Amino acid sequence: MTATENNNRSMYVEQGGPVANHIPSSSKNADDDGRPKRTGTVMTASAHIVTAVIGSGVLSLAWAMAQLGWAIGPTALVTFSLITYMTSTMLADGYRSPDPITGKRNYTYMQVVRANLGGKKVQLCGLAQYVNLVGTSIGYTITASISMVAVKKSDCYHKEGHNAKCNTSNTMFMMIIFGSIQLVLSQIPDFHELSWLSIVASIMSFAYSSIGLALSIAKVAGEGLGKTSLIGIPVGANMSSMDKVWRCFQAIGNIAFAYTFSNVLVEIQDTLKTPPPENKLMKKASLFGVSTTSLFYILCGCFGYAAFGNDAPGNFLTGFGFYDPFWLVDLANIFIVVHLVGAYQVFAQPVFGFVETWSKNRWPNNKFINREHPVVIPFGSGVYYFNWFRFVWRSIYVALTALLAMIFPFFNDFLGLLGAVSFWPLTVFFPVELHIAQAKVPKYSTKWIALKLLSYVCLVVSLIAAAGSLQGLIIDVGRYHPFEAS
């Protein structure tokens, strides 16, 4: 192998993915880094963002609104939206460095931090990002299985009546159905081959969000407003002052989780073709993706709260505030499952790439890890490169996330904790520090002080949200018996 080939190979290994599938091609079919030309557009990047953002989060927003009330709830939704968009534009400029248009490409979030900030921040970024990615995989497994169970329960309630005991176990749905689908899809070699899955998933997310919104509006039109207030659920016989505080903190974490996509932003940006420059395309995609999802979030959160009032369930499509039309509720939950099938992959692929990259670098001559076995796909569909290490490791990952989801199936607590843990470091801190370094913002200038203040305020918000979610998780774990029917 020549020196140039070795250099190109090591460049791809840094990103993570099967080297054999990405041998540099001729210059006219390759980008400036020697890799095959990227084909992503603003539309496909927007689809990736919508797939990543509209997921489990939208289902908990009515519950979050019930905790915060009309005074704080909508304000929190709009504020998180604005912060997410602003910091996503900062992170988009870090894809190339030192110049955001002509600089060297950085293929992952960690590489962006390494190129622009360096030091211990690289390890902190890696820890925050991959803990969030693994946690999101678990969270999506929980959500998908709950929706699968909701379909079965909905049919039971339709046949037996709304007061029937329609209990069923989540275990079979989590492991056998969702896990089996992910075992197959996880063998897709890398992120660049997921555009079709993200487009399907984003259509599903729009569909079930629209159904939830329509059902909420119909409930308000038919039954009137639920019992709502400016401060949400009031302190009283069923809610102590401390419980109110903890649940408000947890609601903030749920909203933070709903807007998270920074942990896959760089990987999404790496799919874009040029010209125009990737950062400009990514900013357009972020504007479209965040504004679209924000509109849905505000509508679903507000109308969901208006429909259910202070009794809003933790998941407004599976909490059975809606029983009829049962077929529409079933359809919405099926759409959720299909969407999360794709969203799981969007968040899991960076984890797969990281582990496979590290393994290839650690054992470069190991045939089990590095050898790609070409398999001809029938009907002239091309060649698939099978790798034994990829097959075994990804299968173990899917099985472990399913097992953890079965042991800790606490929807709101888990989502709130994930949102709290990831929001400050990934969505705020690193993008802000990156912008200060890349734009050379003078220390103690007005802009520098404003950016630092934003970061510190968001840190406090993340800490209190984590405390609320952790408190709820501890309580739920204490009274939960794994694998029992619910």
Short mmCIF file of C-alpha atoms in Angstrom, two decimals:
data_model
loop_
_atom_site.label_atom_id
_atom_site.label_comp_id
_atom_site.label_asym_id
_atom_site.label_seq_id
_atom_site.Cartn_x
_atom_site.Cartn_y
_atom_site.Cartn_z
CA MET A 1 0.00 0.00 0.00
CA THR A 2 1.42 3.42 -0.97
CA ALA A 3 1.94 6.30 1.46
CA THR A 4 -1.00 8.17 -0.10
CA GLU A 5 -3.28 5.17 0.29
CA ASN A 6 -2.18 4.75 3.89
CA ASN A 7 -2.93 8.40 4.58
CA ASN A 8 -6.37 8.17 3.00
CA ARG A 9 -7.11 4.99 4.89
CA SER A 10 -6.12 6.48 8.25
CA MET A 11 -8.22 9.57 7.53
CA TYR A 12 -11.29 7.40 7.14
CA VAL A 13 -10.46 5.31 10.19
CA GLU A 14 -10.61 8.52 12.25
CA GLN A 15 -14.24 8.92 11.28
CA GLY A 16 -15.32 5.38 11.89
CA GLY A 17 -16.65 2.95 9.35
CA PRO A 18 -15.62 0.06 7.14
CA VAL A 19 -12.50 1.15 5.34
CA ALA A 20 -13.01 -1.33 2.53
CA ASN A 21 -16.17 0.44 1.46
CA HIS A 22 -14.49 3.82 1.16
CA ILE A 23 -11.33 3.43 -0.83
CA PRO A 24 -10.74 6.82 -2.50
CA SER A 25 -11.93 6.93 -6.08
CA SER A 26 -10.82 9.04 -9.04
CA SER A 27 -10.69 12.79 -8.47
CA LYS A 28 -13.84 13.55 -10.47
CA ASN A 29 -15.80 11.08 -8.29
CA ALA A 30 -14.17 12.16 -5.04
CA ASP A 31 -14.40 15.13 -2.69
CA ASP A 32 -11.45 17.25 -1.58
CA ASP A 33 -10.57 14.71 1.14
CA GLY A 34 -10.35 11.79 -1.30
CA ARG A 35 -13.59 10.16 -0.24
CA PRO A 36 -16.46 9.40 -2.61
CA LYS A 37 -18.49 12.50 -3.41
CA ARG A 38 -21.10 13.31 -0.81
CA THR A 39 -24.65 13.53 -2.11
CA GLY A 40 -26.58 15.04 0.80
CA THR A 41 -28.74 18.13 0.32
CA VAL A 42 -30.56 20.61 2.56
CA MET A 43 -33.62 18.38 2.21
CA THR A 44 -31.88 15.18 3.34
CA ALA A 45 -30.07 17.02 6.16
CA SER A 46 -33.38 18.52 7.29
CA ALA A 47 -34.88 15.03 7.23
CA HIS A 48 -32.03 13.76 9.43
CA ILE A 49 -32.63 16.65 11.86
CA VAL A 50 -36.40 16.15 12.00
CA THR A 51 -35.82 12.41 12.50
CA ALA A 52 -33.39 13.12 15.34
CA VAL A 53 -35.43 15.88 17.00
CA ILE A 54 -39.09 14.84 16.68
CA GLY A 55 -39.03 11.60 18.60
CA SER A 56 -39.76 10.61 22.14
CA GLY A 57 -39.63 14.24 23.19
CA VAL A 58 -42.86 15.41 21.55
CA LEU A 59 -44.86 12.74 23.38
CA SER A 60 -43.98 14.12 26.82
CA LEU A 61 -44.59 17.83 26.16
CA ALA A 62 -48.24 17.89 27.29
CA TRP A 63 -47.09 16.37 30.59
CA ALA A 64 -44.27 18.93 30.84
CA MET A 65 -46.76 21.74 30.21
CA ALA A 66 -48.97 20.38 33.01
CA GLN A 67 -46.06 20.69 35.43
CA LEU A 68 -45.03 24.20 34.32
CA GLY A 69 -48.39 25.76 33.41
CA TRP A 70 -49.24 28.45 30.88
CA ALA A 71 -46.86 31.00 32.43
CA ILE A 72 -43.60 29.05 32.03
CA GLY A 73 -44.38 26.16 29.66
CA PRO A 74 -44.67 27.95 26.29
CA THR A 75 -41.83 30.29 27.22
CA ALA A 76 -39.58 27.32 27.94
CA LEU A 77 -40.47 25.71 24.59
CA VAL A 78 -39.63 28.88 22.64
CA THR A 79 -36.45 29.56 24.64
CA PHE A 80 -35.03 26.08 24.12
CA SER A 81 -35.85 26.35 20.42
CA LEU A 82 -33.97 29.64 20.00
CA ILE A 83 -30.95 28.41 21.96
CA THR A 84 -30.81 25.17 19.98
CA TYR A 85 -30.89 26.96 16.63
CA MET A 86 -28.31 29.58 17.63
CA THR A 87 -25.81 27.06 18.95
CA SER A 88 -26.36 24.69 16.01
CA THR A 89 -25.16 27.45 13.65
CA MET A 90 -22.05 27.86 15.81
CA LEU A 91 -21.34 24.14 15.70
CA ALA A 92 -21.88 24.04 11.93
CA ASP A 93 -18.96 26.45 11.50
CA GLY A 94 -16.68 23.97 13.23
CA TYR A 95 -17.03 21.27 10.56
CA ARG A 96 -14.04 22.80 8.80
CA SER A 97 -11.16 24.42 10.63
CA PRO A 98 -9.45 26.76 11.04
CA ASP A 99 -11.53 28.40 8.29
CA PRO A 100 -15.22 27.33 8.28
CA ILE A 101 -15.36 27.29 4.45
CA THR A 102 -11.93 26.22 3.18
CA GLY A 103 -10.40 24.50 6.21
CA LYS A 104 -9.77 20.80 6.90
CA ARG A 105 -12.85 18.67 7.47
CA ASN A 106 -13.69 17.37 10.95
CA TYR A 107 -15.86 14.28 10.65
CA THR A 108 -17.19 13.93 14.20
CA TYR A 109 -18.14 16.17 17.13
CA MET A 110 -14.99 15.06 18.98
CA GLN A 111 -12.80 16.00 16.01
CA VAL A 112 -14.42 19.45 15.93
CA VAL A 113 -13.58 19.94 19.62
CA ARG A 114 -10.06 18.53 19.16
CA ALA A 115 -9.31 20.83 16.21
CA ASN A 116 -10.63 24.01 17.80
CA LEU A 117 -10.38 23.57 21.58
CA GLY A 118 -8.15 20.59 22.38
CA GLY A 119 -7.04 19.50 25.84
CA LYS A 120 -9.34 17.83 28.36
CA LYS A 121 -12.36 19.21 26.53
CA VAL A 122 -11.99 16.45 23.93
CA GLN A 123 -12.45 13.73 26.57
CA LEU A 124 -15.35 15.63 28.17
CA CYS A 125 -17.02 15.95 24.77
CA GLY A 126 -16.59 12.26 24.01
CA LEU A 127 -18.00 11.23 27.37
CA ALA A 128 -21.02 13.53 27.07
CA GLN A 129 -21.74 12.62 23.46
CA TYR A 130 -21.51 8.85 23.69
CA VAL A 131 -23.33 8.60 27.02
CA ASN A 132 -26.15 10.58 25.40
CA LEU A 133 -26.14 8.47 22.23
CA VAL A 134 -26.30 5.20 24.16
CA GLY A 135 -28.93 6.63 26.49
CA THR A 136 -31.02 7.78 23.54
CA SER A 137 -30.88 4.27 22.06
CA ILE A 138 -32.29 2.97 25.34
CA GLY A 139 -34.88 5.75 25.48
CA TYR A 140 -36.07 5.03 21.95
CA THR A 141 -36.36 1.33 22.75
CA ILE A 142 -38.55 2.21 25.75
CA THR A 143 -40.72 4.53 23.67
CA ALA A 144 -41.13 2.12 20.75
CA SER A 145 -42.10 -0.75 23.03
CA ILE A 146 -44.61 1.42 24.92
CA SER A 147 -46.23 2.32 21.61
CA MET A 148 -46.34 -1.33 20.56
CA VAL A 149 -48.03 -2.21 23.83
CA ALA A 150 -50.42 0.75 23.39
CA VAL A 151 -51.70 -0.74 20.12
CA LYS A 152 -52.54 -4.00 21.89
CA LYS A 153 -54.13 -2.16 24.82
CA SER A 154 -56.13 0.11 22.52
CA ASP A 155 -57.66 -2.88 20.76
CA CYS A 156 -58.42 -4.46 24.14
CA TYR A 157 -60.14 -1.31 25.43
CA HIS A 158 -62.15 -1.08 22.21
CA LYS A 159 -63.44 -4.65 22.65
CA GLU A 160 -63.75 -4.85 26.45
CA GLY A 161 -64.55 -1.25 27.42
CA HIS A 162 -62.48 1.63 28.81
CA ASN A 163 -62.55 0.24 32.36
CA ALA A 164 -61.23 -3.19 31.44
CA LYS A 165 -57.92 -4.44 32.83
CA CYS A 166 -55.85 -4.62 29.68
CA ASN A 167 -52.39 -5.32 31.10
CA THR A 168 -49.56 -6.70 29.01
CA SER A 169 -45.80 -7.06 29.31
CA ASN A 170 -43.39 -4.87 27.35
CA THR A 171 -40.66 -7.52 27.28
CA MET A 172 -41.70 -9.43 24.16
CA PHE A 173 -42.24 -6.26 22.16
CA MET A 174 -38.92 -4.72 23.16
CA MET A 175 -36.67 -7.69 22.58
CA ILE A 176 -38.29 -9.71 19.84
CA ILE A 177 -39.85 -7.08 17.56
CA PHE A 178 -37.95 -3.80 17.94
CA GLY A 179 -34.66 -5.52 18.78
CA SER A 180 -34.90 -7.88 15.83
CA ILE A 181 -35.52 -5.01 13.41
CA GLN A 182 -32.53 -3.12 14.81
CA LEU A 183 -30.32 -6.19 14.56
CA VAL A 184 -30.88 -6.13 10.80
CA LEU A 185 -30.68 -2.37 10.24
CA SER A 186 -27.59 -2.05 12.42
CA GLN A 187 -25.64 -3.89 9.75
CA ILE A 188 -25.94 -0.83 7.47
CA PRO A 189 -22.23 0.07 7.29
CA ASP A 190 -22.36 3.80 8.00
CA PHE A 191 -24.30 7.05 8.32
CA HIS A 192 -24.02 7.97 4.64
CA GLU A 193 -26.38 5.15 3.67
CA LEU A 194 -29.23 6.19 5.98
CA SER A 195 -30.83 9.07 4.04
CA TRP A 196 -33.74 6.93 2.80
CA LEU A 197 -34.43 5.69 6.33
CA SER A 198 -34.39 9.23 7.74
CA ILE A 199 -36.80 10.50 5.09
CA VAL A 200 -39.27 7.70 5.89
CA ALA A 201 -38.81 8.28 9.63
CA SER A 202 -39.31 12.05 9.34
CA ILE A 203 -42.59 11.49 7.42
CA MET A 204 -43.71 9.18 10.24
CA SER A 205 -42.81 11.77 12.88
CA PHE A 206 -44.89 14.43 11.12
CA ALA A 207 -47.75 11.93 10.82
CA TYR A 208 -48.01 10.88 14.46
CA SER A 209 -47.40 14.42 15.74
CA SER A 210 -50.22 15.61 13.49
CA ILE A 211 -52.51 12.83 14.71
CA GLY A 212 -51.75 13.69 18.33
CA LEU A 213 -52.37 17.35 17.62
CA ALA A 214 -55.63 16.62 15.76
CA LEU A 215 -56.88 14.37 18.57
CA SER A 216 -56.08 17.09 21.12
CA ILE A 217 -57.91 19.74 19.11
CA ALA A 218 -60.90 17.40 18.67
CA LYS A 219 -60.96 16.68 22.41
CA VAL A 220 -60.94 20.41 23.21
CA ALA A 221 -63.67 21.08 20.61
CA GLY A 222 -65.85 18.23 21.85
CA GLU A 223 -65.29 18.33 25.62
CA GLY A 224 -63.95 21.82 26.25
CA LEU A 225 -60.70 22.83 27.95
CA GLY A 226 -59.24 20.62 30.62
CA LYS A 227 -58.48 22.03 34.04
CA THR A 228 -55.40 24.17 33.43
CA SER A 229 -53.69 27.03 35.24
CA LEU A 230 -50.85 29.54 34.95
CA ILE A 231 -48.66 27.50 37.30
CA GLY A 232 -49.66 23.98 36.21
CA ILE A 233 -50.62 21.32 38.73
CA PRO A 234 -51.28 23.18 41.99
CA VAL A 235 -49.77 22.28 45.36
CA GLY A 236 -52.39 20.47 47.44
CA ALA A 237 -53.47 17.14 48.86
CA ASN A 238 -51.95 15.16 45.96
CA MET A 239 -48.90 17.36 45.36
CA SER A 240 -46.49 18.60 48.02
CA SER A 241 -44.36 21.70 47.52
CA MET A 242 -41.19 19.63 47.07
CA ASP A 243 -42.90 17.24 44.64
CA LYS A 244 -43.99 20.27 42.60
CA VAL A 245 -40.43 21.58 42.46
CA TRP A 246 -38.98 18.19 41.48
CA ARG A 247 -41.55 17.65 38.73
CA CYS A 248 -40.98 21.14 37.31
CA PHE A 249 -37.27 20.38 37.16
CA GLN A 250 -38.01 17.07 35.42
CA ALA A 251 -40.30 18.84 32.93
CA ILE A 252 -37.44 21.18 32.00
CA GLY A 253 -35.30 18.10 31.33
CA ASN A 254 -38.03 16.62 29.12
CA ILE A 255 -38.15 19.81 27.04
CA ALA A 256 -34.34 19.89 26.78
CA PHE A 257 -34.35 16.30 25.53
CA ALA A 258 -37.01 17.13 22.95
CA TYR A 259 -34.70 19.58 21.16
CA THR A 260 -31.48 17.54 21.24
CA PHE A 261 -29.73 16.86 17.93
CA SER A 262 -26.31 18.47 18.39
CA ASN A 263 -24.76 15.08 19.16
CA VAL A 264 -25.30 14.01 15.53
CA LEU A 265 -25.09 17.42 13.82
CA VAL A 266 -21.52 17.02 12.59
CA GLU A 267 -22.22 13.57 11.20
CA ILE A 268 -25.27 14.96 9.39
CA GLN A 269 -23.21 17.83 8.00
CA ASP A 270 -20.61 15.37 6.72
CA THR A 271 -23.21 13.97 4.29
CA LEU A 272 -23.67 17.29 2.43
CA LYS A 273 -22.41 17.85 -1.09
CA THR A 274 -20.79 21.13 -2.11
CA PRO A 275 -20.90 23.84 -3.34
CA PRO A 276 -22.33 25.86 -1.56
CA PRO A 277 -20.15 25.45 1.56
CA GLU A 278 -21.31 22.82 4.06
CA ASN A 279 -21.77 25.30 6.92
CA LYS A 280 -24.19 27.43 4.90
CA LEU A 281 -26.21 24.40 3.85
CA MET A 282 -26.25 23.09 7.41
CA LYS A 283 -27.48 26.41 8.78
CA LYS A 284 -30.37 26.34 6.31
CA ALA A 285 -31.16 22.76 7.26
CA SER A 286 -31.00 23.65 10.97
CA LEU A 287 -33.32 26.61 10.47
CA PHE A 288 -35.85 24.48 8.64
CA GLY A 289 -35.53 21.51 10.97
CA VAL A 290 -35.62 23.43 14.26
CA SER A 291 -38.39 25.85 13.20
CA THR A 292 -40.56 23.01 11.89
CA THR A 293 -40.14 20.90 14.98
CA SER A 294 -40.63 23.91 17.25
CA LEU A 295 -43.97 24.66 15.63
CA PHE A 296 -45.09 21.08 16.18
CA TYR A 297 -43.78 21.09 19.74
CA ILE A 298 -45.59 24.28 20.71
CA LEU A 299 -48.84 23.10 19.13
CA CYS A 300 -48.64 19.58 20.57
CA GLY A 301 -47.58 20.79 24.01
CA CYS A 302 -50.15 23.55 24.27
CA PHE A 303 -53.11 21.71 22.73
CA GLY A 304 -52.20 18.54 24.62
CA TYR A 305 -52.27 20.50 27.88
CA ALA A 306 -55.49 22.23 26.87
CA ALA A 307 -57.10 18.85 26.14
CA PHE A 308 -55.98 16.97 29.26
CA GLY A 309 -55.33 19.81 31.66
CA ASN A 310 -53.41 18.99 34.81
CA ASP A 311 -54.17 15.28 34.26
CA ALA A 312 -52.01 15.12 31.11
CA PRO A 313 -50.38 11.65 30.84
CA GLY A 314 -46.63 11.20 30.60
CA ASN A 315 -46.99 10.09 26.98
CA PHE A 316 -50.01 11.71 25.35
CA LEU A 317 -50.46 8.98 22.72
CA THR A 318 -50.03 5.96 24.99
CA GLY A 319 -51.45 7.29 28.29
CA PHE A 320 -55.00 6.63 27.09
CA GLY A 321 -56.41 10.07 27.34
CA PHE A 322 -57.45 9.17 23.79
CA TYR A 323 -59.46 5.97 23.33
CA ASP A 324 -61.38 6.73 20.14
CA PRO A 325 -61.21 6.49 17.26
CA PHE A 326 -59.13 3.53 18.35
CA TRP A 327 -57.85 2.83 14.83
CA LEU A 328 -56.38 6.35 14.62
CA VAL A 329 -54.67 5.95 18.00
CA ASP A 330 -53.29 2.62 16.76
CA LEU A 331 -52.08 4.23 13.55
CA ALA A 332 -50.29 7.00 15.46
CA ASN A 333 -48.48 4.47 17.64
CA ILE A 334 -47.49 2.40 14.60
CA PHE A 335 -46.05 5.58 13.07
CA ILE A 336 -44.10 6.18 16.29
CA VAL A 337 -42.56 2.73 16.07
CA VAL A 338 -41.60 3.15 12.40
CA HIS A 339 -40.10 6.57 13.15
CA LEU A 340 -38.07 5.26 16.09
CA VAL A 341 -36.75 2.40 13.99
CA GLY A 342 -34.99 5.04 11.87
CA ALA A 343 -34.18 7.42 14.72
CA TYR A 344 -32.45 4.62 16.67
CA GLN A 345 -30.05 4.18 13.76
CA VAL A 346 -29.36 7.92 13.44
CA PHE A 347 -28.15 7.94 17.05
CA ALA A 348 -26.53 4.48 17.09
CA GLN A 349 -24.38 4.82 13.98
CA PRO A 350 -21.89 7.30 15.58
CA VAL A 351 -21.44 4.83 18.47
CA PHE A 352 -20.86 1.99 16.03
CA GLY A 353 -18.34 4.07 14.11
CA PHE A 354 -16.44 5.11 17.25
CA VAL A 355 -16.01 1.56 18.56
CA GLU A 356 -15.09 0.16 15.16
CA THR A 357 -12.59 2.95 14.53
CA TRP A 358 -10.91 2.41 17.89
CA SER A 359 -10.77 -1.35 17.30
CA LYS A 360 -9.29 -0.98 13.82
CA ASN A 361 -6.60 1.35 15.13
CA ARG A 362 -5.89 -0.87 18.15
CA TRP A 363 -5.67 -4.13 16.17
CA PRO A 364 -4.92 -3.17 12.54
CA ASN A 365 -3.86 -6.70 11.52
CA ASN A 366 -6.71 -8.60 13.14
CA LYS A 367 -8.69 -10.30 10.37
CA PHE A 368 -11.82 -10.73 12.50
CA ILE A 369 -12.00 -6.97 12.98
CA ASN A 370 -10.73 -5.68 9.64
CA ARG A 371 -11.57 -8.17 6.91
CA GLU A 372 -14.56 -7.28 4.73
CA HIS A 373 -16.26 -10.22 2.99
CA PRO A 374 -17.98 -9.16 -0.27
CA VAL A 375 -21.49 -10.57 -0.66
CA VAL A 376 -23.22 -10.12 -4.01
CA ILE A 377 -26.78 -8.83 -3.51
CA PRO A 378 -29.28 -10.56 -5.85
CA PHE A 379 -30.98 -8.88 -8.82
CA GLY A 380 -28.00 -6.66 -9.63
CA SER A 381 -28.36 -4.56 -6.45
CA GLY A 382 -24.62 -4.37 -5.87
CA VAL A 383 -22.20 -5.79 -3.31
CA TYR A 384 -22.54 -5.76 0.49
CA TYR A 385 -19.34 -5.97 2.54
CA PHE A 386 -19.94 -8.25 5.52
CA ASN A 387 -17.69 -7.89 8.56
CA TRP A 388 -17.80 -10.37 11.44
CA PHE A 389 -16.73 -7.89 14.10
CA ARG A 390 -19.37 -5.39 12.97
CA PHE A 391 -22.01 -8.12 13.05
CA VAL A 392 -21.11 -9.39 16.54
CA TRP A 393 -20.47 -6.04 18.24
CA ARG A 394 -23.55 -4.29 16.86
CA SER A 395 -25.75 -7.25 17.74
CA ILE A 396 -24.47 -7.13 21.34
CA TYR A 397 -25.12 -3.37 21.48
CA VAL A 398 -28.73 -3.75 20.32
CA ALA A 399 -29.33 -6.60 22.78
CA LEU A 400 -27.88 -4.62 25.71
CA THR A 401 -29.90 -1.47 24.99
CA ALA A 402 -33.06 -3.59 24.80
CA LEU A 403 -32.21 -5.34 28.08
CA LEU A 404 -31.56 -2.03 29.89
CA ALA A 405 -34.81 -0.63 28.49
CA MET A 406 -36.69 -3.60 29.92
CA ILE A 407 -35.10 -3.13 33.34
CA PHE A 408 -35.66 0.65 33.49
CA PRO A 409 -38.77 1.47 31.41
CA PHE A 410 -39.43 4.89 32.97
CA PHE A 411 -40.38 7.15 30.09
CA ASN A 412 -40.49 10.68 31.56
CA ASP A 413 -37.73 10.21 34.14
CA PHE A 414 -35.35 8.65 31.62
CA LEU A 415 -35.99 11.29 28.95
CA GLY A 416 -35.65 14.10 31.46
CA LEU A 417 -32.32 12.79 32.72
CA LEU A 418 -30.98 12.35 29.18
CA GLY A 419 -32.03 15.87 28.25
CA ALA A 420 -30.50 17.36 31.37
CA VAL A 421 -27.19 15.54 31.04
CA SER A 422 -26.68 16.32 27.36
CA PHE A 423 -28.21 19.77 26.92
CA TRP A 424 -25.54 21.94 28.52
CA PRO A 425 -22.32 20.27 27.33
CA LEU A 426 -23.38 19.30 23.80
CA THR A 427 -25.97 21.90 22.83
CA VAL A 428 -24.53 24.94 24.61
CA PHE A 429 -21.05 24.73 26.15
CA PHE A 430 -18.98 23.30 23.29
CA PRO A 431 -20.70 25.30 20.50
CA VAL A 432 -20.24 28.52 22.52
CA GLU A 433 -16.57 27.77 23.28
CA LEU A 434 -16.04 26.79 19.64
CA HIS A 435 -17.52 30.08 18.41
CA ILE A 436 -15.42 32.13 20.84
CA ALA A 437 -12.25 30.36 19.67
CA GLN A 438 -13.03 30.33 15.95
CA ALA A 439 -14.35 33.92 15.76
CA LYS A 440 -11.60 35.11 18.13
CA VAL A 441 -14.11 36.90 20.36
CA PRO A 442 -12.12 39.26 22.63
CA LYS A 443 -12.10 38.23 26.28
CA TYR A 444 -14.41 40.33 28.49
CA SER A 445 -16.02 41.98 25.48
CA THR A 446 -19.81 42.40 25.53
CA LYS A 447 -20.26 39.44 23.20
CA TRP A 448 -17.89 37.27 25.24
CA ILE A 449 -19.72 38.09 28.49
CA ALA A 450 -23.13 37.41 26.87
CA LEU A 451 -22.02 34.03 25.53
CA LYS A 452 -20.46 32.99 28.82
CA LEU A 453 -23.56 34.09 30.72
CA LEU A 454 -25.74 32.01 28.38
CA SER A 455 -23.53 29.00 29.04
CA TYR A 456 -23.61 29.40 32.82
CA VAL A 457 -27.38 29.88 32.92
CA CYS A 458 -27.89 26.75 30.82
CA LEU A 459 -25.54 24.83 33.13
CA VAL A 460 -27.73 25.73 36.10
CA VAL A 461 -30.85 24.71 34.15
CA SER A 462 -29.27 21.36 33.25
CA LEU A 463 -28.25 20.68 36.85
CA ILE A 464 -31.70 21.33 38.29
CA ALA A 465 -33.33 19.29 35.49
CA ALA A 466 -30.95 16.40 36.19
CA ALA A 467 -31.75 16.57 39.91
CA GLY A 468 -35.49 16.43 39.26
CA SER A 469 -35.25 13.54 36.83
CA LEU A 470 -32.85 11.58 39.04
CA GLN A 471 -35.18 11.99 42.02
CA GLY A 472 -38.11 10.69 39.95
CA LEU A 473 -36.01 7.79 38.64
CA ILE A 474 -34.97 6.75 42.16
CA ILE A 475 -38.59 6.72 43.32
CA ASP A 476 -39.75 4.69 40.30
CA VAL A 477 -36.92 2.15 40.59
CA GLY A 478 -37.79 1.63 44.25
CA ARG A 479 -41.35 0.52 43.47
CA TYR A 480 -40.82 -1.22 40.11
CA HIS A 481 -40.75 -4.98 39.50
CA PRO A 482 -39.01 -5.75 36.19
CA PHE A 483 -40.77 -7.74 33.47
CA GLU A 484 -44.19 -7.54 35.10
CA ALA A 485 -47.23 -6.73 32.95
CA SER A 486 -48.38 -3.12 32.99
#
